[in-house]
Short mmCIF file of C-alpha atoms in Angstrom, two decimals:
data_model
loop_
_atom_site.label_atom_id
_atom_site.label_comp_id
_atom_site.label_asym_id
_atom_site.label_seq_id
_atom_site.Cartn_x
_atom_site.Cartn_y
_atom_site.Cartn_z
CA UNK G 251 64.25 99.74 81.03
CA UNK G 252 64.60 96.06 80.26
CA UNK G 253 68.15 95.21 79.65
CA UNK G 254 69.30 93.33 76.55
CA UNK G 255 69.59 89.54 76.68
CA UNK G 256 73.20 88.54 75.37
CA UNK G 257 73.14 86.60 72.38
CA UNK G 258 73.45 82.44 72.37
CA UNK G 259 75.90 80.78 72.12
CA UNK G 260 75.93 77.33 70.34
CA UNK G 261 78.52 74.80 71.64
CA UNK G 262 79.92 74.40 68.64
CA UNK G 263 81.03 78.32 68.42
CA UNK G 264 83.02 77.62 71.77
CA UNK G 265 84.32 74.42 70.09
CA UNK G 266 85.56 76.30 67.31
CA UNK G 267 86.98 79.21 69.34
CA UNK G 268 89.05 76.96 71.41
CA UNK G 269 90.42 74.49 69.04
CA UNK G 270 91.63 77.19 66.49
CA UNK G 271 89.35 76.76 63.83
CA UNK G 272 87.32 80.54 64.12
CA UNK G 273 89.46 81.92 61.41
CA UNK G 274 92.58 83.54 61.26
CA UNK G 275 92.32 86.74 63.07
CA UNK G 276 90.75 85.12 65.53
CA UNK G 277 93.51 82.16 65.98
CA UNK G 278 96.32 85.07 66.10
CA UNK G 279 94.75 86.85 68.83
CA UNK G 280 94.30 83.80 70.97
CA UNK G 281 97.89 82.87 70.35
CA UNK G 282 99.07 86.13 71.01
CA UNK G 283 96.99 86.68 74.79
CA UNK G 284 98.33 83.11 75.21
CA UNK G 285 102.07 84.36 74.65
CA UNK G 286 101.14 87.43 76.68
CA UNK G 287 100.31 85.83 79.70
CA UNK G 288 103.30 83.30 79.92
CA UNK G 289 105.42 86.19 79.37
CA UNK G 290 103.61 88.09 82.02
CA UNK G 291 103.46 85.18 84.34
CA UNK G 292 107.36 84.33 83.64
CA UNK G 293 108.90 87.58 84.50
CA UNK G 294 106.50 88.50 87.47
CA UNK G 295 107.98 85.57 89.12
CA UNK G 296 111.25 87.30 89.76
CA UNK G 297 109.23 90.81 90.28
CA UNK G 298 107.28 89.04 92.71
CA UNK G 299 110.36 87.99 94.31
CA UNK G 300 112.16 91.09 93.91
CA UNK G 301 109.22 93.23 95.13
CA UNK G 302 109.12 95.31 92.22
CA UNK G 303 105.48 94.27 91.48
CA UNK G 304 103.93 98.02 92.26
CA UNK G 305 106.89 99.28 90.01
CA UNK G 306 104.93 97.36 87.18
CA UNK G 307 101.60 99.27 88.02
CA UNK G 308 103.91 102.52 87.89
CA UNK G 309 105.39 101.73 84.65
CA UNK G 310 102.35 100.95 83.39
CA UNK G 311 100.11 103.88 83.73
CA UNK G 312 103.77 105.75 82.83
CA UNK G 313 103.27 104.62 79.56
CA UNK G 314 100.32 106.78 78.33
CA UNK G 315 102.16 110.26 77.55
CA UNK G 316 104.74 108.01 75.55
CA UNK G 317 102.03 106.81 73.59
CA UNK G 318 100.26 110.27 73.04
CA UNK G 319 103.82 111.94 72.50
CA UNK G 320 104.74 108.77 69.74
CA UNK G 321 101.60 110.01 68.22
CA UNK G 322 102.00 113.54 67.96
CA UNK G 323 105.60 112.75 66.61
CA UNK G 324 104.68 110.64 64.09
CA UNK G 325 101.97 113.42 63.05
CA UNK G 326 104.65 116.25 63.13
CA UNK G 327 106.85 113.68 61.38
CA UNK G 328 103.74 113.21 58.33
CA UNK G 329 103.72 109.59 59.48
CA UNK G 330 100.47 107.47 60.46
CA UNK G 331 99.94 108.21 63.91
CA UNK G 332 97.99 105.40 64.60
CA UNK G 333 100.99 102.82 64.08
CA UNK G 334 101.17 100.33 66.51
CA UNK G 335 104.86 99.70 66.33
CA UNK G 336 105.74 103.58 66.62
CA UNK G 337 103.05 103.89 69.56
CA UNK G 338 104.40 101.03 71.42
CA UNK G 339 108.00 102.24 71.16
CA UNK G 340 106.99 105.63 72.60
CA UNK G 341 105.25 103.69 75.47
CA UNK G 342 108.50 101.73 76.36
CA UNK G 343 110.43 104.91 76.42
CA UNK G 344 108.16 106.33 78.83
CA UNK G 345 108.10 103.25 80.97
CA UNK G 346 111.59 103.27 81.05
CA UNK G 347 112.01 106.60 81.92
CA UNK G 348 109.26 106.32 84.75
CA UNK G 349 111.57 103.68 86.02
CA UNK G 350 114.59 106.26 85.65
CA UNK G 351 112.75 108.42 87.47
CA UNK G 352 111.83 106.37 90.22
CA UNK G 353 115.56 105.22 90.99
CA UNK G 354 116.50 109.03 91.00
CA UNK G 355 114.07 109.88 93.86
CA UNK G 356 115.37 107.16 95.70
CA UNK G 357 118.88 107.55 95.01
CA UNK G 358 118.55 111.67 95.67
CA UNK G 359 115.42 111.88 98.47
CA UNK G 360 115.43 110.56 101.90
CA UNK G 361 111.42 109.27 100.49
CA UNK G 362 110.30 105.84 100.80
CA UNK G 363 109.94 103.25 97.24
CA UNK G 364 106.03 103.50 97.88
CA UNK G 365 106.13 107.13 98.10
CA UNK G 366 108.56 107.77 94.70
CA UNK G 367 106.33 105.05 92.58
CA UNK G 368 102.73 106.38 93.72
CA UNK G 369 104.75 110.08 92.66
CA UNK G 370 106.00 109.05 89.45
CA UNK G 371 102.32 107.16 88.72
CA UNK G 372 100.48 109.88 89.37
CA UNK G 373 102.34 112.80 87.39
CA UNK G 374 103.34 110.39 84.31
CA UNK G 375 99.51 109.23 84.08
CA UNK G 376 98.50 113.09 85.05
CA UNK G 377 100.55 114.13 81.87
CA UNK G 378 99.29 111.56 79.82
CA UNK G 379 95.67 112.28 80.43
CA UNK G 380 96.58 115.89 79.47
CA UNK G 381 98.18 115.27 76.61
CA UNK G 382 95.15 112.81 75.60
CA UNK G 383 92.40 115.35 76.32
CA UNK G 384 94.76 117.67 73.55
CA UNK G 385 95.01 115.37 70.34
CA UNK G 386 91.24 114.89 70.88
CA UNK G 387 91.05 117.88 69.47
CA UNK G 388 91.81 117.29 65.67
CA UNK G 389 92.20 121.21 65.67
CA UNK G 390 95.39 121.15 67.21
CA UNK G 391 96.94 118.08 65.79
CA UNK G 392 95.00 117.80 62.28
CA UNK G 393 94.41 114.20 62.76
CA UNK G 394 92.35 111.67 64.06
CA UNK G 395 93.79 110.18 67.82
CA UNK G 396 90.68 107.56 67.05
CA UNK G 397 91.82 104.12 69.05
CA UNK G 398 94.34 106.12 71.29
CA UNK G 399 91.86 105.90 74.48
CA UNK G 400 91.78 101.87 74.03
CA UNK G 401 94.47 101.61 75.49
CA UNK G 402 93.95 102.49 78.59
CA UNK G 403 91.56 99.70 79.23
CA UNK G 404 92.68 97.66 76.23
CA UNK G 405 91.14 96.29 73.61
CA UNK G 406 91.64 92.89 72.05
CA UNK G 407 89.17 92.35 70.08
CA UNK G 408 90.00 95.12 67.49
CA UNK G 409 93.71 94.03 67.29
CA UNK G 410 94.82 92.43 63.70
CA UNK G 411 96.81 89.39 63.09
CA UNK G 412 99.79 91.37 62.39
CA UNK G 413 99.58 93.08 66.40
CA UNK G 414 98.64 89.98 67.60
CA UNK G 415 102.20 89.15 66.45
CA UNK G 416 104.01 91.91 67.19
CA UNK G 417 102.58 91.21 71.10
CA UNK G 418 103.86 87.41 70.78
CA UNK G 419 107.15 87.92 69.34
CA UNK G 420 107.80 90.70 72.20
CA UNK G 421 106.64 88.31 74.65
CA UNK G 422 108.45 85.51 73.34
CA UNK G 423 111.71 87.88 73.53
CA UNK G 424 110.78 88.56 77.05
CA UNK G 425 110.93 84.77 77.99
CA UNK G 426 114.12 83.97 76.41
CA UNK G 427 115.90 86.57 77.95
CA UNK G 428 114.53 85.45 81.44
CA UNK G 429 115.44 81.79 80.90
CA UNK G 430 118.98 83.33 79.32
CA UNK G 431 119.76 85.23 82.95
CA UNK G 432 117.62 82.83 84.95
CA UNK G 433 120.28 81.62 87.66
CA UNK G 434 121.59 85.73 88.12
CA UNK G 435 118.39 86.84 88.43
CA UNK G 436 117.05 83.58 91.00
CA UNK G 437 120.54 84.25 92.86
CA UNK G 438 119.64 88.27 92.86
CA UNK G 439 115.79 88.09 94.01
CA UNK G 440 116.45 85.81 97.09
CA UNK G 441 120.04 87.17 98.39
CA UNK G 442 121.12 90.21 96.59
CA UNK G 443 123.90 91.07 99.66
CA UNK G 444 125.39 87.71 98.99
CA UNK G 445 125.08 88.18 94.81
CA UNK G 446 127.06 91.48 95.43
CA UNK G 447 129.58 89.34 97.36
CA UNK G 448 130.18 87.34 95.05
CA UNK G 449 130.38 89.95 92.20
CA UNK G 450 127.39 89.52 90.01
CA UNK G 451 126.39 93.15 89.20
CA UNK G 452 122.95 93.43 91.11
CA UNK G 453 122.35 97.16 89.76
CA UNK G 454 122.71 95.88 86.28
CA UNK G 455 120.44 92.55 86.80
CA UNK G 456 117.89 94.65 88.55
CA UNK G 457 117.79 96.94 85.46
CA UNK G 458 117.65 94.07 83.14
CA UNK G 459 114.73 92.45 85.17
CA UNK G 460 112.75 96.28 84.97
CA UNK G 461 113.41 96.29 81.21
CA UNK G 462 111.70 92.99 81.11
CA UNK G 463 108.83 94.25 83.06
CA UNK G 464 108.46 96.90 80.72
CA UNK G 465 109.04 95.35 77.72
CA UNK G 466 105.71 92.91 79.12
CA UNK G 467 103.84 96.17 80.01
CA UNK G 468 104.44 97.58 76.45
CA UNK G 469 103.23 94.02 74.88
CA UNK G 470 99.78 93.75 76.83
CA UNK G 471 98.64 97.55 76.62
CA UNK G 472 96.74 96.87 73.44
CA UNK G 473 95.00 93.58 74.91
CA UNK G 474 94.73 94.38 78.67
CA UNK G 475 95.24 98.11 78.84
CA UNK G 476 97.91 99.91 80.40
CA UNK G 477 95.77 100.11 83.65
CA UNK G 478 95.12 96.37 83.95
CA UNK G 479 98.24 95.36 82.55
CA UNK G 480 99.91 94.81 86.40
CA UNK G 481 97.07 91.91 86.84
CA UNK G 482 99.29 89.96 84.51
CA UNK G 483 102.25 90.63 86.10
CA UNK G 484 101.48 89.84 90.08
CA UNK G 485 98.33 87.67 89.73
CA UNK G 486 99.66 84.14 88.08
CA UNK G 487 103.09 84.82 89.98
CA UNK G 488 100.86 84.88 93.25
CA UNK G 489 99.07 82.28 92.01
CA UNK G 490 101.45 79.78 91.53
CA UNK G 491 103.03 80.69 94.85
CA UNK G 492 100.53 79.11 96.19
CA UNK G 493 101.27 75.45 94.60
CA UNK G 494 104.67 75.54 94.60
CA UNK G 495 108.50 76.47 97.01
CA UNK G 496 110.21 75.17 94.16
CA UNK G 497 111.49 78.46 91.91
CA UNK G 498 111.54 76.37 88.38
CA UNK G 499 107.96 74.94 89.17
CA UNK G 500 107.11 78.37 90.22
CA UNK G 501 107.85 79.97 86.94
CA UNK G 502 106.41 77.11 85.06
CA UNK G 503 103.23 77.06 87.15
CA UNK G 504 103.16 81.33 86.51
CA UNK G 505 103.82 80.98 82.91
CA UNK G 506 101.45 78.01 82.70
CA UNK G 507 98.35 79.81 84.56
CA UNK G 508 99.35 83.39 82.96
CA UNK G 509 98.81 81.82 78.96
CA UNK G 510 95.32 80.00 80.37
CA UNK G 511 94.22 83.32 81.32
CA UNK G 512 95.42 85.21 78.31
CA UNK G 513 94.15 81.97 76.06
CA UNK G 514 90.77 81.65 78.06
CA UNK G 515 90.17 85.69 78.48
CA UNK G 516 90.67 86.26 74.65
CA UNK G 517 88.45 83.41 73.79
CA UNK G 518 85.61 84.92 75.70
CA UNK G 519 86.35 88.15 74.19
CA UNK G 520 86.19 86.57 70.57
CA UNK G 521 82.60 85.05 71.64
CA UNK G 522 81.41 87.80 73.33
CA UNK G 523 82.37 90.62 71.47
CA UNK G 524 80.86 93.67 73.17
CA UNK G 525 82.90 92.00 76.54
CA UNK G 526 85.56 94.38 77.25
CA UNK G 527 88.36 91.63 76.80
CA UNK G 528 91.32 93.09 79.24
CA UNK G 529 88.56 93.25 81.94
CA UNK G 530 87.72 89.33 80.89
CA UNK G 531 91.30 88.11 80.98
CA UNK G 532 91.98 89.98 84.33
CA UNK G 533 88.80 88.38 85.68
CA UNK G 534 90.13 84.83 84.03
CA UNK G 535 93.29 85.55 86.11
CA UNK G 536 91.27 86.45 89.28
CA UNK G 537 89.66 83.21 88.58
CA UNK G 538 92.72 81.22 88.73
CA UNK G 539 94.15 82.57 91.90
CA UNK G 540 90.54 82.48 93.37
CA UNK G 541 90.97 78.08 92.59
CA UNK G 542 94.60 78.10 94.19
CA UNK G 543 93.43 80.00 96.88
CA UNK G 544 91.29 77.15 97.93
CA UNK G 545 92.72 74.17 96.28
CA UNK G 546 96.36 74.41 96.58
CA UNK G 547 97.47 71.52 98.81
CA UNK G 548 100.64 73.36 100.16
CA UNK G 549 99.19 76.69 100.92
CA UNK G 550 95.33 76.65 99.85
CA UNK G 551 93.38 77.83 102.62
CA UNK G 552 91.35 74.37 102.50
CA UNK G 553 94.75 72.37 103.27
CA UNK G 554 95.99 74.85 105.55
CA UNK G 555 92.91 75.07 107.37
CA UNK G 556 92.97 71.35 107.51
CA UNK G 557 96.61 70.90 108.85
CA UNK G 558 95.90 73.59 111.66
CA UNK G 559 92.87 71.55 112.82
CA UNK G 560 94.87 68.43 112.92
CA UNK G 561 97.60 70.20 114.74
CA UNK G 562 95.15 71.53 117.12
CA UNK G 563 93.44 68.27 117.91
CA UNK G 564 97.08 66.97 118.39
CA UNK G 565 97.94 69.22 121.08
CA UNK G 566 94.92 69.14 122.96
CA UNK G 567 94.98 65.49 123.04
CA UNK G 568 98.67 65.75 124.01
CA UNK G 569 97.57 68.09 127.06
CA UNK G 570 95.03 65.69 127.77
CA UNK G 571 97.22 62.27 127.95
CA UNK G 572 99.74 64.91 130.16
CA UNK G 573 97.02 65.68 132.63
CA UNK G 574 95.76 62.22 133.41
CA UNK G 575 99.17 61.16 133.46
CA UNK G 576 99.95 63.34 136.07
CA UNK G 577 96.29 62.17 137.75
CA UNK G 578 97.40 58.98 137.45
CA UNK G 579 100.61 59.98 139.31
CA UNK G 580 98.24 61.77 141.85
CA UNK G 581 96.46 58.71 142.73
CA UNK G 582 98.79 56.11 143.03
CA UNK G 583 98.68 54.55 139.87
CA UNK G 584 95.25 54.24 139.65
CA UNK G 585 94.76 54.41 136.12
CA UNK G 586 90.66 55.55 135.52
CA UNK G 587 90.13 59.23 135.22
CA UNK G 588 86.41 59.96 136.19
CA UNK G 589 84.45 61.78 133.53
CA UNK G 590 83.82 64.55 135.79
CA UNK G 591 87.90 65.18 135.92
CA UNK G 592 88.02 65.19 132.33
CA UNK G 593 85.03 67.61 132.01
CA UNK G 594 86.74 69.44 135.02
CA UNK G 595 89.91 69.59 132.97
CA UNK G 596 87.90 70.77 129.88
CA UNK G 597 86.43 73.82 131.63
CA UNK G 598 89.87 74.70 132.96
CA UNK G 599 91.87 74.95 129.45
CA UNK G 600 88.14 76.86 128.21
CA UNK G 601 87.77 74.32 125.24
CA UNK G 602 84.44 74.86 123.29
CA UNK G 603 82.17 71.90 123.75
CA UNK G 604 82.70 70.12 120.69
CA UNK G 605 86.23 70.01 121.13
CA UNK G 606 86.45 67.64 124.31
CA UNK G 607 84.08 64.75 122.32
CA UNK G 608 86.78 64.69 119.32
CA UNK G 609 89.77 64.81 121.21
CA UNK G 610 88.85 61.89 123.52
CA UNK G 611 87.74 60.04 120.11
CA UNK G 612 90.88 60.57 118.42
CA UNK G 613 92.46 59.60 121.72
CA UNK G 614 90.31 56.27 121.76
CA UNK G 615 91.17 55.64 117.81
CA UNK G 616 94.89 55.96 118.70
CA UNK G 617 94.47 53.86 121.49
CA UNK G 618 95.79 55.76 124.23
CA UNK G 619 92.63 55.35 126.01
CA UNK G 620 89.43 53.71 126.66
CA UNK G 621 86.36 54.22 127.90
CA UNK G 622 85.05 52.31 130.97
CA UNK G 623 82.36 53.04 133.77
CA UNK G 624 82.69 56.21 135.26
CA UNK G 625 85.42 58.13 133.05
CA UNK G 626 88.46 57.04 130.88
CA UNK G 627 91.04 54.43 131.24
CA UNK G 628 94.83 54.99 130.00
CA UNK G 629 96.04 52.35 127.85
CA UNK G 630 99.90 50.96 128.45
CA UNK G 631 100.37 52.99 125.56
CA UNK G 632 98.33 55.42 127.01
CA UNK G 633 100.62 55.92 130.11
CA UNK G 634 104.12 55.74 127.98
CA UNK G 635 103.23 58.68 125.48
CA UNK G 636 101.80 60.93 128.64
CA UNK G 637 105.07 60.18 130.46
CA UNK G 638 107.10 61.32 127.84
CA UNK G 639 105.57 64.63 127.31
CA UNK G 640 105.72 65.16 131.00
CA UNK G 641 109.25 64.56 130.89
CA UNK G 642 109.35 67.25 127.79
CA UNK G 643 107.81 69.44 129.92
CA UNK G 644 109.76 69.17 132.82
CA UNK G 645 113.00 69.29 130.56
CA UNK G 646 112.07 72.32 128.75
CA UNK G 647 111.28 74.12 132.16
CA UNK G 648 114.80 73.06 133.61
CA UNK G 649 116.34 74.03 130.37
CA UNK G 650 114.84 77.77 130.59
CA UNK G 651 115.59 77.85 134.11
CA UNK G 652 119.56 76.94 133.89
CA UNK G 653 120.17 78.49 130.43
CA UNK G 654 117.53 81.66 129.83
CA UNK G 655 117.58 82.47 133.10
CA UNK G 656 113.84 82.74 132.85
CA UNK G 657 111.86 82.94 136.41
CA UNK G 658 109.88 79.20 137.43
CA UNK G 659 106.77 80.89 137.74
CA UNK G 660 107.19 82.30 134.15
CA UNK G 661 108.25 79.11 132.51
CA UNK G 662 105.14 76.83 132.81
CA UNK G 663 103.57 78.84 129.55
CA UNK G 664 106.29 78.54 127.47
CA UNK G 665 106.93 74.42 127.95
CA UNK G 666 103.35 74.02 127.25
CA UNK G 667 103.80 75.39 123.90
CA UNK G 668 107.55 73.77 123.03
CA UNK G 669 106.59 70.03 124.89
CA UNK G 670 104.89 69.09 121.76
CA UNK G 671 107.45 69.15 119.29
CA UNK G 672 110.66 68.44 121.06
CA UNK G 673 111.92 65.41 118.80
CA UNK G 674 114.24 62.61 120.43
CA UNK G 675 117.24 64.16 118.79
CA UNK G 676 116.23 67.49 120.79
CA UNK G 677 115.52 65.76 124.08
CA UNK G 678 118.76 64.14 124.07
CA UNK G 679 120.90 67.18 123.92
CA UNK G 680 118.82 68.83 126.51
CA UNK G 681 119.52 66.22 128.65
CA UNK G 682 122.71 66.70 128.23
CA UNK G 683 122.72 70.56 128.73
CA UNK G 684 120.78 69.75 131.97
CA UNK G 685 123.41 67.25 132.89
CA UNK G 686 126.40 69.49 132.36
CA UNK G 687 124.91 72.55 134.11
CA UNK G 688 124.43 70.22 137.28
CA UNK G 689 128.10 69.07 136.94
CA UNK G 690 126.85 65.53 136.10
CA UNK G 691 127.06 62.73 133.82
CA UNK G 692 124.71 62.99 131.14
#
């Protein structure tokens, strides 16, 4: 079976799309995935933080029986059953009572937080697949659940200008409330003992931060799907982390790359339109975090990858200046190592072959040696920096002796590891240590 070629796309269509000029619907929706993910991105900082992110997933699939039960309600009540308001306000009562319910298994069981969440998922979803399967039956309700099983995965493309909205202004509430409580709720996710020290009421801030989570969870389940809807909440958070310590460029950075996803997910959605759009945004988000991953210059795997290597080649040229320091020592000042000592040397720390080469080349660009006939020659400068992480070495080792009480034959390891980043400061005071546990002048 051949499979069916997607339609074109002209660059113009994108051009439109993106620049708010495909009509109104269209606009709303973009604005309103937009809102969505800032909000998202915004309060799973502090549920990042907090490490209340799986609590999200809970709430989230908790939300289904509300929305079946604000259905059947609304039915019973000879209401329109496919309301979004009424639908979404059954969903937040059932995420907040999922979080109820989670606190009370905690507060009255001896179980773990993972345990009482992957409970409280499983039954509330459980339920709310029941109760699904039963309005699909128009037999037993006498009306049509149509557009009830979107969302589970979500659907944005069907949403109207007036949800779009609805999702924005929630979202928007969301986000003042978190900038409103932002210095209780920083204070509570990094120290809470200290918070309750100093008599902010951490119960009550943890409560307002879940309400938050679930008043995001209840905005995104018609454009990402109350399965999905915990992508928003951890992935731009995560994200972000990795670009930033700083928590107000952290929840910038989270809101920032939470509305590109929403904005760039929705947009694909509105050009593709059999795409199923909370997959797309999700996928936009995975995106993102894939990019940080890589590129972030703090903690990308690129620049940490790159600062380990440095460090590495550091060290081993460090332990290389030490040991023909000490060969220098050995023979009298004379200041040539042979090439076969440094190959010797090489073989006895089991360096891979291409390390040796580099080492002795950054050596040579530093100028702490040189090469001559025969081997390697130690610069003046050379000599003065392997001298001084000798002495490091030897200072550590009395240091562990006289204060850890730590056996000589055991201590050889450890200076080998500390010689290399003992700063002057350091040195001086464990001179002094030294000096004072002899009974002599430092």
């Amino acid at each position: 079976m051949a499979l069916a070629r997607p339609e074109s796309l002209s660059v113009g269509q994108v051009v439109e799309v993106l620049t708010f000029q495909a009509g109104y619907n269209t606009n709303a929706v973009l604005a309103g995935s937009a809102m969505l993910g800032l909000s998202a991105g915004v309060v799973g900082v502090f549920a990042l933080l907090r490490k209340r992110s799986l609590v999200a997933d809970a709430i989230g699939h908790a939300t289904l029986p509300g929305i079946v039960i604000a259905f059947l309600v609304a039915v019973a009540l000879g209401g329109s059953g496919r309301s979004l308001p009424v639908l979404l306000l059954g969903a937040a009562a059932s995420g907040a009572l999922s979080v109820l319910c989670i606190f009370a298994i905690l507060r009255f069981t001896r179980l773990r937080e993972d345990a009482a969440i992957g409970i409280v998922l499983g039954v509330f979803f459980g339920l709310g697949v029941v109760l699904l399967s039963y309005v699909q039956r128009p037999e037993n309700v006498g009306a049509s659940p149509a557009g009830l099983h979107h969302f589970i995965y979500g659907q944005t493309a069907a949403m109207r200008a007036g949800d779009a909205m609805l999702m924005g202004g929630i979202a928007l509430g969301a986000i003042l409330a978190m900038l409103i409580l932002f210095k209780e709720l920083a204070l509570t996710s990094f120290n809470d003992e200290f918070a309750r020290v100093a008599g902010y009421p951490v119960g009550v801030l943890d409560g307002v931060m879940l309400a938050l989570v679930v008043l995001v969870t209840v905005a995104g389940l018609q454009a990402v799907g109350l399965i999905l809807v915990i992508a928003l909440l951890i992935i731009p958070p995560v994200a972000a982390r990795l670009w930033t310590d700083r928590l107000p460029l952290l929840v910038v950075f989270a809101g920032g790359l939470g509305a590109l996803s929403g904005f760039v997910g929705a947009a694909a959605s509105a050009l593709l339109p059999r795409t199923p759009a909370g997959s797309v945004i999700v996928l936009c988000g995975g995106a993102v975090f894939v990019v940080s991953l890589l590129a972030a210059p703090r903690h990308g795997v690129v620049a940490v990858g790159g600062r380990r290597a440095l460090q590495r080649l550091r060290i081993a040229g460090e332990h290389m200046l030490e040991a023909a320091y000490e060969h220098v020592v050995t023979r009298r000042h004379e200041t040539v190592v042979p090439a076969r000592t440094v190959r010797a040397m090489e073989r006895l720390w089991g360096w891979p072959v291409w390390l040796g080469p580099m080492v002795l080349a950054g050596l040579r660009r530093r100028g702490f040696v040189s090469r001559v006939e025969g081997g390697y020659e130690l610069t003046p400068s050379g000599v003065e920096r392997g001298a001084r992480i000798a002495r490091n070495h030897r200072l550590w080792e009395q240091y562990l002796q006289a204060y850890a009480d730590v056996a000589p034959g055991h201590v050889d390891w450890s200076a080998d590891m500390v010689e290399h980043v003992l700063s002057p400061e350091l040195v001086a005071e464990l001179e002094a240590a030294i000096a004072r546990a002899a009974g002599t002048p430092a």
